Short mmCIF file of C-alpha atoms and ligand atoms in Angstrom, two decimals:
data_model
loop_
_atom_site.label_atom_id
_atom_site.label_comp_id
_atom_site.label_asym_id
_atom_site.label_seq_id
_atom_site.Cartn_x
_atom_site.Cartn_y
_atom_site.Cartn_z
CA UNK A 1 -74.86 65.25 54.94
CA UNK A 2 -72.25 63.76 56.63
CA UNK A 3 -68.98 62.16 56.04
CA UNK A 4 -67.93 61.51 52.17
CA UNK A 5 -66.67 58.47 52.99
CA UNK A 6 -69.50 57.17 55.46
CA UNK A 7 -71.12 58.00 52.47
CA UNK A 8 -69.71 56.02 50.22
CA UNK A 9 -69.61 52.99 52.42
CA UNK A 10 -73.66 52.91 52.28
CA UNK A 11 -73.42 52.96 48.63
CA UNK A 12 -71.41 50.75 48.46
CA UNK A 13 -73.21 48.40 51.29
CA UNK A 14 -76.70 48.62 48.60
CA UNK A 15 -74.46 48.68 45.16
CA UNK A 16 -72.05 46.37 43.59
CA UNK A 17 -70.00 48.61 42.27
CA UNK A 18 -69.90 52.52 41.66
CA UNK A 19 -67.78 55.34 40.36
CA UNK A 20 -66.38 58.39 41.22
CA UNK A 21 -67.54 60.52 38.62
CA UNK A 22 -70.87 59.00 38.90
CA UNK A 23 -71.28 59.26 43.04
CA UNK A 24 -69.81 63.55 42.74
CA UNK A 25 -73.35 63.84 40.00
CA UNK A 26 -75.01 62.00 42.18
CA UNK A 27 -74.28 64.28 45.48
CA UNK A 28 -73.30 67.65 43.76
CA UNK A 29 -69.45 67.32 44.61
CA UNK A 30 -66.85 67.86 42.66
CA UNK A 31 -64.80 64.95 41.91
CA UNK A 32 -61.41 65.91 43.86
CA UNK A 33 -63.75 65.97 46.39
CA UNK A 34 -64.74 62.31 45.72
CA UNK A 35 -60.88 60.79 44.97
CA UNK A 36 -60.23 62.36 47.80
CA UNK A 37 -62.31 60.32 50.60
CA UNK A 38 -61.96 57.52 48.46
CA UNK A 39 -57.99 58.45 48.78
CA UNK A 40 -58.46 58.70 52.56
CA UNK A 41 -60.69 55.08 53.20
CA UNK A 42 -57.50 53.89 50.95
CA UNK A 43 -55.37 54.20 54.51
CA UNK A 44 -57.61 51.36 56.36
CA UNK A 45 -56.49 47.94 54.11
CA UNK A 46 -59.34 46.32 52.88
CA UNK A 47 -62.19 48.25 53.77
CA UNK A 48 -62.63 48.87 50.16
CA UNK A 49 -61.54 48.47 46.76
CA UNK A 50 -60.69 51.40 44.07
CA UNK A 51 -59.03 50.46 40.63
CA UNK A 52 -58.02 53.47 38.85
CA UNK A 53 -59.29 54.55 35.29
CA UNK A 54 -59.10 56.85 32.82
CA UNK A 55 -62.61 58.32 31.71
CA UNK A 56 -63.81 60.77 29.70
CA UNK A 57 -65.67 63.67 30.50
CA UNK A 58 -67.54 65.97 28.39
CA UNK A 59 -67.21 69.85 29.29
CA UNK A 60 -68.34 72.77 27.51
CA UNK A 61 -65.84 74.92 26.05
CA UNK A 62 -66.38 79.20 25.98
CA UNK A 63 -68.57 79.05 22.36
CA UNK A 64 -70.86 76.05 24.42
CA UNK A 65 -71.48 77.92 27.69
CA UNK A 66 -72.42 81.09 25.91
CA UNK A 67 -74.86 78.91 23.78
CA UNK A 68 -75.96 77.46 26.82
CA UNK A 69 -76.78 80.94 28.23
CA UNK A 70 -78.44 82.54 25.16
CA UNK A 71 -79.23 80.29 22.89
CA UNK A 72 -78.05 78.30 19.52
CA UNK A 73 -76.44 80.50 16.53
CA UNK A 74 -79.83 79.30 14.32
CA UNK A 75 -82.38 80.08 17.06
CA UNK A 76 -80.25 83.47 17.42
CA UNK A 77 -81.06 84.09 13.59
CA UNK A 78 -84.58 82.42 13.73
CA UNK A 79 -85.73 84.69 17.11
CA UNK A 80 -84.30 87.87 15.14
CA UNK A 81 -86.78 87.49 11.92
CA UNK A 82 -89.60 89.52 11.91
CA UNK A 83 -93.63 88.25 11.12
CA UNK A 84 -92.78 90.06 7.92
CA UNK A 85 -88.94 89.06 7.24
CA UNK A 86 -86.20 91.24 6.95
CA UNK A 87 -83.06 91.78 4.38
CA UNK A 88 -80.41 89.07 4.40
CA UNK A 89 -78.06 91.53 4.33
CA UNK A 90 -79.43 93.04 7.41
CA UNK A 91 -79.64 89.87 9.25
CA UNK A 92 -76.07 88.66 8.44
CA UNK A 93 -74.99 92.89 9.78
CA UNK A 94 -76.39 92.26 13.58
CA UNK A 95 -76.89 89.14 14.72
CA UNK A 96 -73.99 87.12 15.93
CA UNK A 97 -71.81 84.30 14.15
CA UNK A 98 -74.80 84.73 12.06
CA UNK A 99 -73.46 82.99 9.10
CA UNK A 100 -73.15 79.63 10.34
CA UNK A 101 -76.46 80.34 12.55
CA UNK A 102 -78.30 81.05 8.87
CA UNK A 103 -76.68 78.06 7.58
CA UNK A 104 -77.95 75.75 10.56
CA UNK A 105 -81.77 77.71 10.30
CA UNK A 106 -81.60 76.61 6.66
CA UNK A 107 -80.74 73.03 6.47
CA UNK A 108 -83.27 72.56 10.31
CA UNK A 109 -85.93 74.41 7.75
CA UNK A 110 -86.77 76.99 10.22
CA UNK A 111 -86.68 80.06 7.83
CA UNK A 112 -86.41 81.11 4.40
CA UNK A 113 -85.23 83.11 1.52
CA UNK A 114 -87.82 84.97 -0.59
CA UNK A 115 -85.64 86.60 -3.63
CA UNK A 116 -88.95 87.94 -5.68
CA UNK A 117 -88.36 91.32 -5.19
CA UNK A 118 -85.09 91.22 -5.79
CA UNK A 119 -83.24 92.14 -2.34
CA UNK A 120 -83.06 88.73 -0.91
CA UNK A 121 -85.30 88.90 2.19
CA UNK A 122 -85.06 85.93 5.32
CA UNK A 123 -88.80 84.11 6.40
CA UNK A 124 -89.40 81.94 8.96
CA UNK A 125 -90.57 79.10 7.55
CA UNK A 126 -92.31 77.74 10.31
CA UNK A 127 -94.23 79.57 13.80
CA UNK A 128 -92.01 78.38 16.53
CA UNK A 129 -88.35 76.18 17.39
CA UNK A 130 -87.28 73.98 20.32
CA UNK A 131 -83.43 75.25 20.43
CA UNK A 132 -82.25 71.43 21.11
CA UNK A 133 -78.56 72.59 20.95
CA UNK A 134 -78.82 75.29 23.67
CA UNK A 135 -81.03 72.32 25.95
CA UNK A 136 -78.10 69.54 25.25
CA UNK A 137 -75.54 72.16 26.67
CA UNK A 138 -77.75 72.87 29.37
CA UNK A 139 -78.29 69.71 30.40
CA UNK A 140 -74.65 68.82 30.26
CA UNK A 141 -73.21 72.20 32.55
CA UNK A 142 -75.85 70.58 35.07
CA UNK A 143 -74.76 67.07 34.65
CA UNK A 144 -78.51 66.16 33.88
CA UNK A 145 -77.05 64.12 30.53
CA UNK A 146 -73.48 63.33 30.83
CA UNK A 147 -72.84 61.78 27.87
CA UNK A 148 -74.10 62.32 23.45
CA UNK A 149 -74.67 59.93 20.93
CA UNK A 150 -72.20 59.88 18.86
CA UNK A 151 -73.46 62.07 15.80
CA UNK A 152 -74.18 64.46 18.46
CA UNK A 153 -70.75 64.36 20.12
CA UNK A 154 -69.43 64.52 16.58
CA UNK A 155 -71.49 67.61 15.56
CA UNK A 156 -70.91 69.32 18.58
CA UNK A 157 -67.55 68.70 18.55
CA UNK A 158 -66.88 69.92 15.00
CA UNK A 159 -69.02 73.28 16.07
CA UNK A 160 -66.85 73.50 18.55
CA UNK A 161 -69.32 73.62 21.76
CA UNK A 162 -67.81 70.56 23.60
CA UNK A 163 -64.63 68.91 24.73
CA UNK A 164 -63.69 65.66 25.86
CA UNK A 165 -61.39 66.04 28.70
CA UNK A 166 -59.70 62.68 30.29
CA UNK A 167 -59.55 62.04 33.51
CA UNK A 168 -59.04 59.85 36.12
CA UNK A 169 -61.49 57.99 38.07
CA UNK A 170 -62.05 54.79 40.45
CA UNK A 171 -64.17 52.08 40.22
CA UNK A 172 -65.59 51.09 43.89
CA UNK A 173 -66.45 48.36 45.13
CA UNK A 174 -66.70 46.82 49.00
CA UNK A 175 -63.04 45.55 50.14
CA UNK A 176 -62.28 42.56 52.41
CA UNK A 177 -62.45 43.69 54.98
CA UNK A 178 -65.65 45.95 54.22
CA UNK A 179 -67.44 47.47 57.24
CA UNK A 180 -69.62 50.54 57.46
CA UNK A 181 -67.88 52.46 60.16
CA UNK A 182 -64.10 53.83 59.48
CA UNK A 183 -61.35 52.34 61.91
CA UNK A 184 -60.28 54.86 63.40
CA UNK A 185 -55.39 54.10 63.42
CA UNK A 186 -53.59 54.14 66.35
CA UNK A 187 -50.94 56.75 66.37
CA UNK A 188 -48.90 55.58 69.24
CA UNK A 189 -47.86 52.25 70.56
CA UNK A 190 -48.08 51.87 73.78
CA UNK A 191 -46.62 49.76 76.43
CA UNK A 192 -49.94 48.21 77.13
CA UNK A 193 -50.42 47.39 73.73
CA UNK A 194 -47.09 45.88 73.65
CA UNK A 195 -48.17 43.76 77.46
CA UNK A 196 -51.71 42.94 76.08
CA UNK A 197 -50.67 42.04 73.06
CA UNK A 198 -53.51 44.04 71.56
CA UNK A 199 -51.06 45.91 68.98
CA UNK A 200 -51.35 42.60 66.33
CA UNK A 201 -55.22 43.50 65.60
CA UNK A 202 -54.99 47.52 65.62
CA UNK A 203 -54.46 49.61 62.42
CA UNK A 204 -52.16 52.50 63.25
CA UNK A 205 -51.72 55.30 61.46
CA UNK A 206 -48.61 55.60 59.30
CA UNK A 207 -45.42 57.01 59.53
CA UNK A 208 -45.05 60.39 57.78
CA UNK A 209 -41.28 60.39 56.94
CA UNK A 210 -42.20 64.28 55.72
CA UNK A 211 -43.38 65.59 58.35
CA UNK A 212 -40.52 67.84 60.34
CA UNK A 213 -40.44 66.32 63.87
CA UNK A 214 -41.16 68.32 67.11
CA UNK A 215 -37.55 69.42 67.86
CA UNK A 216 -36.62 67.43 70.92
CA UNK A 217 -36.49 69.95 74.05
CA UNK A 218 -32.61 69.67 75.35
CA UNK A 219 -29.97 72.26 76.18
CA UNK A 220 -27.99 74.04 73.22
CA UNK A 221 -23.79 73.49 74.12
CA UNK A 222 -22.36 76.97 73.57
CA UNK A 223 -19.40 77.92 70.88
CA UNK A 224 -16.95 77.75 73.69
CA UNK A 225 -17.80 74.05 74.96
CA UNK A 226 -17.70 72.93 71.52
CA UNK A 227 -14.66 73.90 70.22
CA UNK A 228 -13.39 73.00 73.93
CA UNK A 229 -14.74 69.29 73.12
CA UNK A 230 -12.17 69.30 69.73
CA UNK A 231 -9.17 70.28 71.56
CA UNK A 232 -10.24 68.14 74.68
CA UNK A 233 -10.38 64.73 72.26
CA UNK A 234 -6.86 65.85 70.73
CA UNK A 235 -5.25 65.81 74.01
CA UNK A 236 -6.91 62.69 75.07
CA UNK A 237 -5.69 61.10 72.05
CA UNK A 238 -2.64 62.15 72.98
CA UNK A 239 -2.56 60.02 76.00
CA UNK A 240 -2.41 62.88 77.77
CA UNK A 241 -5.17 63.64 81.59
CA UNK A 242 -6.88 66.52 82.33
CA UNK A 243 -6.08 68.97 85.47
CA UNK A 244 -8.42 70.11 88.01
CA UNK A 245 -8.99 73.87 86.91
CA UNK A 246 -11.85 74.61 89.52
CA UNK A 247 -10.58 77.24 91.51
CA UNK A 248 -10.70 80.55 89.72
CA UNK A 249 -9.24 82.29 92.89
CA UNK A 250 -5.70 81.81 92.97
CA UNK A 251 -2.43 82.85 95.66
CA UNK A 252 -0.38 85.50 93.85
CA UNK A 253 2.04 82.44 95.14
CA UNK A 254 0.67 79.83 92.84
CA UNK A 255 -0.19 81.91 90.05
CA UNK A 256 3.65 83.51 89.92
CA UNK A 257 5.53 83.32 92.84
CA UNK A 258 6.07 79.48 92.28
CA UNK A 259 6.53 80.08 88.63
CA UNK A 260 9.80 82.03 89.68
CA UNK A 261 7.92 85.55 88.88
CA UNK A 262 9.56 87.72 90.47
CA UNK A 263 6.95 90.39 92.88
CA UNK A 264 7.86 93.38 91.88
CA UNK A 265 7.13 92.20 88.12
CA UNK A 266 4.32 94.24 85.98
CA UNK A 267 1.93 91.63 85.92
CA UNK A 268 1.41 91.77 89.85
CA UNK A 269 0.34 94.87 89.80
CA UNK A 270 -3.07 95.79 90.41
CA UNK A 271 -3.94 96.96 86.86
CA UNK A 272 -2.94 93.72 84.96
CA UNK A 273 -4.43 91.53 87.52
CA UNK A 274 -7.64 91.10 90.06
CA UNK A 275 -7.29 91.35 93.65
CA UNK A 276 -9.41 90.03 95.96
CA UNK A 277 -10.33 91.99 99.00
CA UNK A 278 -12.62 89.24 100.88
CA UNK A 279 -11.05 87.02 102.05
CA UNK A 280 -7.53 89.32 100.95
CA UNK A 281 -4.84 86.48 101.65
CA UNK A 282 -4.42 82.81 101.28
CA UNK A 283 -3.17 81.47 104.76
CA UNK A 284 -2.18 77.54 104.03
CA UNK A 285 1.09 77.16 101.99
CA UNK A 286 3.41 74.31 102.05
CA UNK A 287 5.68 75.49 104.77
CA UNK A 288 9.13 73.80 103.52
CA UNK A 289 8.34 74.49 99.20
CA UNK A 290 7.25 78.14 100.35
CA UNK A 291 10.75 78.21 101.73
CA UNK A 292 12.49 77.12 99.61
CA UNK A 293 10.81 79.18 96.26
CA UNK A 294 11.31 82.73 99.13
CA UNK A 295 15.27 81.55 98.70
CA UNK A 296 15.72 81.19 95.19
CA UNK A 297 13.72 84.45 94.77
CA UNK A 298 15.74 85.94 96.70
CA UNK A 299 19.38 84.18 96.83
CA UNK A 300 19.08 81.77 93.85
CA UNK A 301 20.41 78.35 93.90
CA UNK A 302 20.07 75.26 91.64
CA UNK A 303 22.88 76.83 90.32
CA UNK A 304 20.68 80.21 89.86
CA UNK A 305 21.34 83.89 91.35
CA UNK A 306 18.13 84.20 92.00
CA UNK A 307 16.82 87.81 91.64
CA UNK A 308 18.20 89.25 94.86
CA UNK A 309 15.33 91.06 96.23
CA UNK A 310 13.45 91.08 99.99
CA UNK A 311 10.79 88.62 98.61
CA UNK A 312 7.54 89.06 100.93
CA UNK A 313 4.83 86.00 102.44
CA UNK A 314 2.57 89.10 102.60
CA UNK A 315 2.82 90.02 98.77
CA UNK A 316 2.54 85.75 97.99
CA UNK A 317 -0.16 85.52 100.63
CA UNK A 318 -2.82 87.65 98.16
CA UNK A 319 -5.64 86.22 96.40
CA UNK A 320 -6.16 86.94 93.28
CA UNK A 321 -8.62 85.92 90.04
CA UNK A 322 -5.41 83.09 88.14
CA UNK A 323 -3.99 85.45 85.51
CA UNK A 324 -3.18 81.73 83.12
CA UNK A 325 -4.03 78.36 83.90
CA UNK A 326 -0.24 77.80 84.14
CA UNK A 327 -1.25 78.39 88.17
CA UNK A 328 -3.02 74.80 87.80
CA UNK A 329 0.19 73.20 86.44
CA UNK A 330 2.56 74.81 88.89
CA UNK A 331 0.06 72.88 91.66
CA UNK A 332 -0.17 69.62 89.58
CA UNK A 333 3.84 69.51 88.99
CA UNK A 334 4.37 70.46 92.53
CA UNK A 335 1.74 67.61 93.81
CA UNK A 336 3.73 65.37 90.70
CA UNK A 337 6.95 65.90 92.68
CA UNK A 338 5.66 64.83 95.98
CA UNK A 339 5.27 61.10 94.19
CA UNK A 340 8.10 58.94 94.77
CA UNK A 341 9.43 57.61 92.06
CA UNK A 342 9.01 59.65 89.78
CA UNK A 343 6.30 58.96 87.14
CA UNK A 344 6.23 60.65 83.21
CA UNK A 345 2.89 62.83 82.73
CA UNK A 346 0.91 64.17 80.00
CA UNK A 347 -1.51 67.13 81.55
CA UNK A 348 -3.73 69.02 79.67
CA UNK A 349 -6.17 72.18 80.97
CA UNK A 350 -9.05 74.26 79.38
CA UNK A 351 -10.09 76.72 82.08
CA UNK A 352 -11.12 80.18 82.64
CA UNK A 353 -8.72 82.76 83.29
CA UNK A 354 -8.89 86.71 84.67
CA UNK A 355 -6.63 89.96 83.82
CA UNK A 356 -7.55 93.48 83.89
CA UNK A 357 -7.49 94.20 80.37
CA UNK A 358 -9.30 97.42 78.82
CA UNK A 359 -12.30 95.70 77.24
CA UNK A 360 -12.13 96.27 73.25
CA UNK A 361 -14.15 93.60 70.54
CA UNK A 362 -11.17 90.86 70.89
CA UNK A 363 -10.40 91.79 74.80
CA UNK A 364 -12.20 90.70 77.88
CA UNK A 365 -11.59 90.85 81.43
CA UNK A 366 -11.85 86.73 81.08
CA UNK A 367 -10.80 84.11 78.40
CA UNK A 368 -10.20 80.87 78.58
CA UNK A 369 -6.69 79.27 78.48
CA UNK A 370 -5.69 75.88 76.73
CA UNK A 371 -2.75 74.09 78.19
CA UNK A 372 -0.73 71.13 77.55
CA UNK A 373 2.17 70.02 80.07
CA UNK A 374 4.13 67.22 79.88
CA UNK A 375 7.14 65.90 82.46
CA UNK A 376 9.36 63.61 81.87
CA UNK A 377 13.91 62.42 82.11
CA UNK A 378 15.37 64.55 79.69
CA UNK A 379 13.02 66.05 77.20
CA UNK A 380 14.22 68.86 75.24
CA UNK A 381 13.87 71.87 73.22
CA UNK A 382 13.10 69.23 70.30
CA UNK A 383 10.27 67.52 72.60
CA UNK A 384 8.77 70.35 72.78
CA UNK A 385 8.08 71.14 69.12
CA UNK A 386 8.13 67.81 68.78
CA UNK A 387 4.81 67.08 70.76
CA UNK A 388 3.59 70.62 69.31
CA UNK A 389 3.81 69.50 65.64
CA UNK A 390 2.16 66.36 66.68
CA UNK A 391 -0.65 68.81 68.61
CA UNK A 392 -1.44 71.13 65.93
CA UNK A 393 -0.95 68.74 63.22
CA UNK A 394 -4.75 66.98 64.48
CA UNK A 395 -6.12 70.32 63.53
CA UNK A 396 -4.98 70.60 60.42
CA UNK A 397 -2.25 72.70 60.80
CA UNK A 398 0.90 71.55 59.21
CA UNK A 399 3.19 74.64 58.76
CA UNK A 400 4.93 76.13 62.17
CA UNK A 401 7.73 78.05 62.94
CA UNK A 402 8.48 79.11 66.54
CA UNK A 403 9.98 82.52 67.65
CA UNK A 404 12.40 82.87 70.42
CA UNK A 405 9.94 84.26 73.24
CA UNK A 406 10.43 85.74 77.11
CA UNK A 407 8.43 83.61 80.16
CA UNK A 408 9.55 84.41 83.52
CA UNK A 409 8.87 80.47 84.15
CA UNK A 410 10.18 79.22 81.30
CA UNK A 411 13.36 78.92 79.41
CA UNK A 412 13.39 78.61 76.32
CA UNK A 413 10.25 80.01 75.91
CA UNK A 414 9.30 80.42 72.27
CA UNK A 415 6.03 81.32 70.40
CA UNK A 416 4.33 79.28 67.85
CA UNK A 417 3.06 81.24 64.87
CA UNK A 418 1.57 78.97 61.65
CA UNK A 419 1.18 80.16 58.42
CA UNK A 420 -2.08 81.46 57.13
CA UNK A 421 -3.03 80.35 54.01
CA UNK A 422 -5.98 82.88 53.27
CA UNK A 423 -3.67 85.51 54.52
CA UNK A 424 -0.12 84.75 53.38
CA UNK A 425 1.70 85.60 55.84
CA UNK A 426 2.77 83.70 59.58
CA UNK A 427 0.92 84.48 62.85
CA UNK A 428 0.77 83.70 66.23
CA UNK A 429 -1.27 81.43 67.82
CA UNK A 430 0.40 79.88 70.82
CA UNK A 431 3.37 80.01 73.28
CA UNK A 432 5.62 77.94 74.84
CA UNK A 433 8.59 76.83 77.40
CA UNK A 434 10.69 74.58 78.82
CA UNK A 435 9.81 75.47 82.35
CA UNK A 436 12.83 76.73 84.46
CA UNK A 437 15.12 74.75 87.60
CA UNK A 438 14.23 77.50 89.53
CA UNK A 439 11.04 76.82 89.36
CA UNK A 440 10.97 72.57 89.34
CA UNK A 441 13.88 71.73 91.52
CA UNK A 442 12.30 73.41 94.41
CA UNK A 443 8.95 71.25 94.28
CA UNK A 444 10.98 68.63 94.57
CA UNK A 445 11.42 67.08 91.06
CA UNK A 446 14.63 64.70 90.76
CA UNK A 447 17.35 66.50 88.52
CA UNK A 448 17.33 65.75 85.33
CA UNK A 449 13.59 65.62 84.97
CA UNK A 450 12.43 68.65 82.17
CA UNK A 451 8.73 69.98 81.64
CA UNK A 452 7.81 71.40 78.56
CA UNK A 453 4.80 73.46 78.25
CA UNK A 454 3.15 75.49 75.76
CA UNK A 455 -0.89 77.10 75.82
CA UNK A 456 -3.12 79.19 73.64
CA UNK A 457 -6.48 80.74 74.02
CA UNK A 458 -9.76 79.42 73.40
CA UNK A 459 -11.69 82.43 72.25
CA UNK A 460 -9.30 83.07 68.70
CA UNK A 461 -9.81 80.22 67.07
CA UNK A 462 -13.78 80.06 68.25
CA UNK A 463 -14.29 83.48 67.36
CA UNK A 464 -12.75 82.66 63.73
CA UNK A 465 -15.09 79.50 63.41
CA UNK A 466 -18.03 80.81 64.05
CA UNK A 467 -17.21 84.44 62.46
CA UNK A 468 -18.03 86.66 65.21
CA UNK A 469 -15.94 89.74 65.34
CA UNK A 470 -16.93 90.60 68.72
CA UNK A 471 -15.51 89.09 71.66
CA UNK A 472 -18.78 90.44 73.51
CA UNK A 473 -20.68 88.40 70.97
CA UNK A 474 -19.25 85.27 72.12
CA UNK A 475 -19.47 85.44 75.69
CA UNK A 476 -20.32 87.41 78.51
CA UNK A 477 -23.97 88.88 79.17
CA UNK A 478 -24.21 90.77 76.34
CA UNK A 479 -24.69 87.14 74.21
CA UNK A 480 -27.35 86.47 72.33
CA UNK A 481 -29.20 82.60 73.32
CA UNK A 482 -30.33 81.95 69.75
CA UNK A 483 -26.48 82.97 69.11
CA UNK A 484 -26.25 79.65 71.63
CA UNK A 485 -28.97 77.54 69.99
CA UNK A 486 -28.56 78.29 66.66
CA UNK A 487 -24.69 77.84 65.71
CA UNK A 488 -23.29 74.12 64.48
CA UNK A 489 -20.66 72.52 65.49
CA UNK A 490 -17.79 73.73 63.74
CA UNK A 491 -14.24 72.09 63.05
CA UNK A 492 -11.13 73.15 64.07
CA UNK A 493 -8.57 73.80 61.31
CA UNK A 494 -5.46 75.91 60.10
CA UNK A 495 -8.25 78.91 58.81
CA UNK A 496 -9.82 79.23 61.82
CA UNK A 497 -6.59 79.22 64.56
CA UNK A 498 -5.63 83.02 63.34
N1 LIG B 1 0.97 80.47 80.32
C1 LIG B 1 1.09 81.49 79.58
C2 LIG B 1 0.08 82.48 78.85
O1 LIG B 1 -0.91 83.17 79.76
C3 LIG B 1 1.65 80.20 78.22
C4 LIG B 1 2.33 79.46 78.63
C5 LIG B 1 2.43 78.15 79.05
C6 LIG B 1 3.36 79.73 77.90
C7 LIG B 1 3.20 77.31 79.19
C8 LIG B 1 4.68 78.56 77.99
C9 LIG B 1 4.38 77.54 78.90
O2 LIG B 1 0.27 83.06 77.77
#
């Protein structure tokens, strides 16, 4: 039967106008279907004019449908009367809706009552009847007629056989751009349409702003990278520049010795540190600096008595996986010391470190450290506390306390605590200190230059921020990729650090 839209157009080609209800009846389609076709024609500017109107439509009630099926009440009465007549009481008992049917049949002149024998007897008055009520309702039902005369409508409505329902219809006429063919609107604006100017005469499919877009094909940042980006922003805002951290393998020299960590220190044990077997040893060191490091360990100097032990190059040359990013800070400070004249610096790093730990829910053999370093003349412990305050303030952390601690390379050393409003207690959030002269002076940094530094882990705030309780769900081979895809961007704040 063809597309309803096309049928509407060809109907309008030959007719002045048409309303949707009329077309629905004519083509034996539901009104809804015709209206749908009109709506989709309206997308094409000016192809049709559709004037909205409220019209009423007659519908049969349940009782009306019963009458259309099996006859009017009066006809049922008439049909149940045998030739010889029947007792009125009998008929009233057995025929449904007998009371109305009886009255109607009486006033139609179809039946009569004979009381000559005492009891009232009902008799047919005519030979046959036409049940015009049933006929009319049937015609309404199948659409042969759509209207009733005023008096008929009043009567049927009173008898509750029909009701009037309001329908929104459209009166259709040819539009200014009327055409028998439906233009297919363009879905995309191409560069060719732009360059030839053909877009001017084209019709475009309107945007559907409610449609869900296609998920862009893109990478997803791991939560650690998102949190790292925020720390990085804070450092950059504070004027820090990033240190190159792209060497996971480090010599013991830079990881420990340069930091004035004695060779017999327990952290240098294979239980705490991963040693590299191939190549087992590093060979290139700044020899004069190495000599000064050896001396400060073995004999002391720069006002220090040293550790007084037999420092071995063999131990210092052992390759390891770096255990902290302070190894990178040591390399950078040594490099800085070689540049004369000395210029103050602010450095930061955020990268991976490795420790031979027993693995559990919060410990992995590798994790990330965040480290800040400031080198300048006459820096004091007050400067360190101040810069740490400023750094954590940028994360929304105001209440900070320091607790004396020990690191081989800093003196004084302080653990950083912040007050956790949720847990209502002070929790450790980092470590810090002023680098020792035994570390800085052998590097060649001028006397009077002090270096302050602090460090924290990246995993801890990230796990709290993303509600991850097991570190193995955040990083490592057991990580589910959906964790990476679905996690939003989270901002670091006080609640997340501890
Ligand atoms: N390197 C220390 C650690 O691994 C952190 C730290 C950095 C401490 C800088 C003092 C100064 O925990």
